[in-house]
Short mmCIF file of C-alpha atoms in Angstrom, two decimals:
data_model
loop_
_atom_site.label_atom_id
_atom_site.label_comp_id
_atom_site.label_asym_id
_atom_site.label_seq_id
_atom_site.Cartn_x
_atom_site.Cartn_y
_atom_site.Cartn_z
CA ASP A 252 21.98 5.34 -87.63
CA GLY A 253 24.50 2.99 -86.04
CA GLY A 254 24.08 -0.68 -86.69
CA ILE A 255 24.96 -3.83 -88.54
CA THR A 256 23.87 -4.43 -92.09
CA GLN A 257 23.86 -7.68 -94.02
CA SER A 258 23.25 -8.22 -97.68
CA PRO A 259 21.60 -9.69 -99.54
CA LYS A 260 18.52 -10.64 -97.55
CA TYR A 261 18.05 -13.76 -99.69
CA LEU A 262 20.71 -15.54 -101.70
CA PHE A 263 20.46 -18.49 -104.04
CA ARG A 264 23.40 -20.74 -104.72
CA LYS A 265 23.86 -23.20 -107.52
CA GLU A 266 25.75 -26.44 -107.09
CA GLY A 267 29.51 -25.91 -107.12
CA GLN A 268 29.24 -22.16 -106.74
CA ASN A 269 30.97 -19.97 -104.16
CA VAL A 270 28.88 -17.14 -102.74
CA THR A 271 29.82 -14.24 -100.48
CA LEU A 272 27.65 -12.75 -97.77
CA SER A 273 28.29 -9.18 -96.77
CA CYS A 274 28.40 -7.83 -93.21
CA GLU A 275 29.13 -4.19 -92.37
CA GLN A 276 29.01 -2.38 -89.03
CA ASN A 277 29.46 1.27 -88.10
CA LEU A 278 29.45 0.68 -84.34
CA ASN A 279 33.23 0.85 -84.11
CA HIS A 280 33.28 -2.65 -82.61
CA ASP A 281 36.50 -4.64 -82.78
CA ALA A 282 34.98 -8.12 -82.62
CA MET A 283 32.75 -9.60 -85.28
CA TYR A 284 31.14 -13.02 -85.65
CA TRP A 285 29.38 -15.25 -88.15
CA TYR A 286 26.75 -17.78 -87.10
CA ARG A 287 24.41 -20.10 -88.90
CA GLN A 288 20.99 -21.03 -87.62
CA ASP A 289 19.13 -24.17 -88.67
CA PRO A 290 15.57 -25.07 -87.66
CA GLY A 291 15.43 -26.57 -84.18
CA GLN A 292 19.07 -25.79 -83.47
CA GLY A 293 20.82 -23.03 -81.61
CA LEU A 294 23.10 -20.59 -83.37
CA ARG A 295 26.41 -22.18 -84.27
CA LEU A 296 29.61 -20.19 -84.59
CA ILE A 297 31.33 -20.35 -87.98
CA TYR A 298 34.17 -17.80 -87.69
CA TYR A 299 35.02 -14.85 -85.54
CA SER A 300 37.44 -11.97 -85.62
CA GLN A 301 38.58 -10.05 -82.59
CA ILE A 302 40.59 -7.47 -84.49
CA VAL A 303 41.38 -6.35 -88.02
CA ASN A 304 43.52 -8.78 -90.05
CA ASP A 305 42.90 -11.60 -87.61
CA PHE A 306 40.21 -14.27 -87.47
CA GLN A 307 39.64 -17.65 -85.86
CA LYS A 308 37.65 -20.75 -86.73
CA GLY A 309 34.50 -21.39 -84.80
CA ASP A 310 32.76 -24.69 -84.25
CA ILE A 311 31.67 -25.32 -87.85
CA ALA A 312 34.23 -23.55 -90.08
CA GLU A 313 34.57 -26.29 -92.72
CA GLY A 314 33.39 -25.11 -96.12
CA TYR A 315 33.52 -21.43 -95.17
CA SER A 316 36.12 -18.66 -95.41
CA VAL A 317 36.31 -15.08 -94.15
CA SER A 318 38.45 -11.99 -94.34
CA ARG A 319 38.83 -8.96 -92.08
CA GLU A 320 40.69 -6.30 -94.03
CA LYS A 321 38.71 -3.44 -92.52
CA LYS A 322 37.26 -2.95 -89.06
CA GLU A 323 33.82 -2.29 -90.50
CA SER A 324 33.58 -5.32 -92.76
CA PHE A 325 33.61 -9.09 -92.22
CA PRO A 326 32.44 -10.93 -95.36
CA LEU A 327 31.72 -14.65 -95.30
CA THR A 328 32.25 -16.88 -98.33
CA VAL A 329 30.31 -20.12 -98.54
CA THR A 330 32.38 -22.37 -100.74
CA SER A 331 31.35 -25.35 -102.83
CA ALA A 332 32.91 -27.53 -100.14
CA GLN A 333 30.02 -26.70 -97.82
CA LYS A 334 27.64 -29.52 -98.65
CA ASN A 335 24.64 -28.32 -96.70
CA PRO A 336 24.67 -24.53 -96.98
CA THR A 337 20.94 -23.87 -96.74
CA ALA A 338 20.51 -21.89 -93.51
CA PHE A 339 19.93 -18.49 -91.96
CA TYR A 340 23.29 -16.70 -91.62
CA LEU A 341 23.71 -14.09 -88.91
CA CYS A 342 26.54 -11.64 -88.47
CA ALA A 343 27.18 -10.01 -85.11
CA SER A 344 29.56 -7.53 -83.56
CA LYS A 345 30.48 -7.10 -79.95
CA GLY A 346 30.96 -3.98 -77.93
CA GLY A 347 29.53 -1.67 -75.31
CA VAL A 348 29.98 -1.68 -71.58
CA GLN A 349 28.49 -5.13 -71.16
CA GLU A 350 30.36 -6.56 -74.13
CA THR A 351 27.16 -7.94 -75.60
CA GLN A 352 26.69 -9.07 -79.18
CA TYR A 353 24.43 -7.24 -81.60
CA PHE A 354 23.12 -8.97 -84.68
CA GLY A 355 22.52 -7.94 -88.24
CA PRO A 356 19.19 -8.80 -89.92
CA GLY A 357 20.57 -12.00 -91.46
CA THR A 358 20.85 -13.57 -94.90
CA ARG A 359 18.86 -16.63 -95.95
CA LEU A 360 20.86 -18.85 -98.26
CA LEU A 361 19.05 -21.38 -100.40
CA VAL A 362 20.51 -23.95 -102.75
CA LEU A 363 18.96 -24.33 -106.19
CA ARG B 735 24.63 -33.25 -73.09
CA LYS B 736 24.05 -29.87 -74.72
CA GLU B 737 26.03 -26.97 -73.32
CA VAL B 738 22.88 -24.90 -72.93
CA GLU B 739 19.51 -26.59 -72.56
CA GLN B 740 16.09 -25.07 -72.80
CA ASP B 741 12.57 -26.46 -72.99
CA PRO B 742 11.62 -25.79 -76.63
CA GLY B 743 7.95 -25.24 -75.80
CA PRO B 744 5.77 -23.90 -77.23
CA PHE B 745 4.33 -22.22 -74.19
CA ASN B 746 0.79 -21.10 -75.01
CA VAL B 747 -0.48 -18.61 -72.44
CA PRO B 748 -3.37 -16.14 -72.32
CA GLU B 749 -2.75 -12.44 -72.26
CA GLY B 750 -2.04 -11.23 -68.72
CA ALA B 751 -0.57 -14.54 -67.57
CA THR B 752 2.79 -14.97 -65.87
CA VAL B 753 5.17 -17.38 -67.58
CA ALA B 754 8.61 -18.66 -66.60
CA PHE B 755 11.35 -20.12 -68.76
CA ASN B 756 14.24 -22.15 -67.44
CA CYS B 757 17.68 -22.84 -68.81
CA THR B 758 20.58 -24.98 -67.61
CA TYR B 759 24.20 -24.78 -68.68
CA SER B 760 26.92 -27.37 -68.36
CA ASN B 761 30.15 -25.36 -68.31
CA SER B 762 30.92 -24.08 -64.82
CA ALA B 763 33.42 -21.62 -66.39
CA SER B 764 30.53 -19.67 -67.91
CA GLN B 765 30.97 -16.09 -66.85
CA SER B 766 28.10 -14.01 -68.14
CA PHE B 767 24.56 -14.75 -69.12
CA PHE B 768 21.91 -13.24 -71.32
CA TRP B 769 18.39 -13.65 -72.60
CA TYR B 770 17.80 -12.78 -76.23
CA ARG B 771 14.47 -12.53 -77.99
CA GLN B 772 14.04 -13.71 -81.57
CA ASP B 773 10.96 -13.01 -83.65
CA CYS B 774 10.05 -15.33 -86.50
CA ARG B 775 12.55 -15.03 -89.36
CA LYS B 776 14.36 -12.14 -87.67
CA GLU B 777 17.68 -11.71 -85.90
CA PRO B 778 18.06 -12.25 -82.14
CA LYS B 779 17.90 -9.08 -80.04
CA LEU B 780 19.24 -8.66 -76.55
CA LEU B 781 16.44 -8.71 -74.01
CA MET B 782 18.49 -8.49 -70.84
CA SER B 783 21.67 -9.55 -69.14
CA VAL B 784 21.40 -11.84 -66.12
CA TYR B 785 23.20 -10.96 -62.93
CA SER B 786 23.92 -13.10 -59.89
CA SER B 787 21.76 -10.90 -57.69
CA GLY B 788 18.84 -11.17 -60.08
CA ASN B 789 17.58 -8.25 -62.12
CA GLU B 790 14.34 -6.81 -63.32
CA ASP B 791 13.39 -4.74 -66.32
CA GLY B 792 9.73 -3.80 -66.27
CA ARG B 793 7.69 -6.99 -66.61
CA PHE B 794 10.79 -9.14 -67.08
CA THR B 795 12.81 -10.69 -64.25
CA ALA B 796 15.96 -12.74 -64.74
CA GLN B 797 17.58 -14.95 -62.12
CA LEU B 798 20.89 -16.83 -62.03
CA ASN B 799 21.82 -19.72 -59.76
CA ARG B 800 25.51 -20.46 -60.27
CA ALA B 801 25.56 -23.39 -57.87
CA SER B 802 22.84 -25.19 -59.83
CA GLN B 803 23.99 -23.73 -63.19
CA TYR B 804 20.48 -22.54 -63.84
CA ILE B 805 19.03 -19.38 -65.36
CA SER B 806 15.42 -18.28 -65.46
CA LEU B 807 13.28 -15.61 -67.12
CA LEU B 808 9.93 -14.57 -65.70
CA ILE B 809 7.47 -12.55 -67.76
CA ARG B 810 4.57 -10.98 -65.89
CA ASP B 811 1.36 -9.66 -67.41
CA SER B 812 2.10 -11.21 -70.81
CA LYS B 813 1.26 -9.18 -73.90
CA LEU B 814 0.49 -10.40 -77.39
CA SER B 815 3.69 -8.68 -78.48
CA ASP B 816 5.73 -10.94 -76.18
CA SER B 817 5.12 -13.83 -78.60
CA ALA B 818 8.58 -14.83 -79.78
CA THR B 819 11.35 -17.34 -79.16
CA TYR B 820 13.51 -16.65 -76.11
CA LEU B 821 17.15 -17.70 -76.32
CA CYS B 822 19.26 -18.45 -73.28
CA VAL B 823 22.88 -17.48 -73.91
CA VAL B 824 26.03 -18.06 -71.87
CA ASN B 825 29.43 -16.50 -72.37
CA ILE B 826 32.64 -18.40 -71.67
CA VAL B 827 35.90 -16.51 -71.53
CA THR B 828 39.07 -18.45 -72.32
CA GLY B 829 42.22 -16.35 -72.21
CA THR B 830 41.53 -13.28 -74.32
CA ALA B 831 38.69 -14.86 -76.30
CA SER B 832 35.08 -15.09 -75.33
CA LYS B 833 32.47 -17.30 -76.91
CA LEU B 834 28.71 -17.16 -76.71
CA THR B 835 26.82 -20.45 -76.63
CA PHE B 836 23.14 -20.32 -77.51
CA GLY B 837 20.30 -22.53 -76.40
CA THR B 838 17.83 -23.66 -79.04
CA GLY B 839 15.21 -21.31 -77.65
CA THR B 840 11.82 -21.52 -75.97
CA ARG B 841 8.86 -20.46 -78.06
CA LEU B 842 6.16 -18.35 -76.40
CA GLN B 843 2.74 -17.77 -77.91
CA VAL B 844 0.51 -15.31 -76.08
CA THR B 845 -3.15 -15.52 -77.04
CA LEU B 846 -6.27 -13.43 -76.47
#
């Protein structure tokens, strides 16, 4: 099956800890995106990558880092500098005739 | 002013009712438009694109008014399974990059 996978489904972070969220796609899409969703707010763009080995900051990149070493993979690291990391994190890739974005199932990050 | 504004609802309607959601956007450079559906604690899924001429997909009709910067979604003959949050999304292309901006969503609850 083609699609986007994210792991883990739930992730717990301790104070001062860096954690990495996985995102993999087998849709052969060039562009990939990371968003966070908080209650009562729209999705906010963290980072995006339009092609392998290139990525750009989104609207709320502080406290996050990414890499794009392979077309299929776009992991997001939530660093200890991110003071309010509790959120629902969504990865997306873009492709198809209409250039629409397709989302993975998301990872819920909680701070202990 | 938010870039994409939606009435958060909730809209509580009986099964079989017709319900309409509205959305306004502030950036006149917005080039493409979408409605996504998001179920509770799940990822957003593309419902339909919105074209200038208006478009229909079964019970769902989307309209775009560029002059008023206004998008609508009409759902006829509501089903219980239509209960979800509906996200209005606009795409702005700047150079070679495109960015999706999401509304906060309108929640629909269809009841017996």
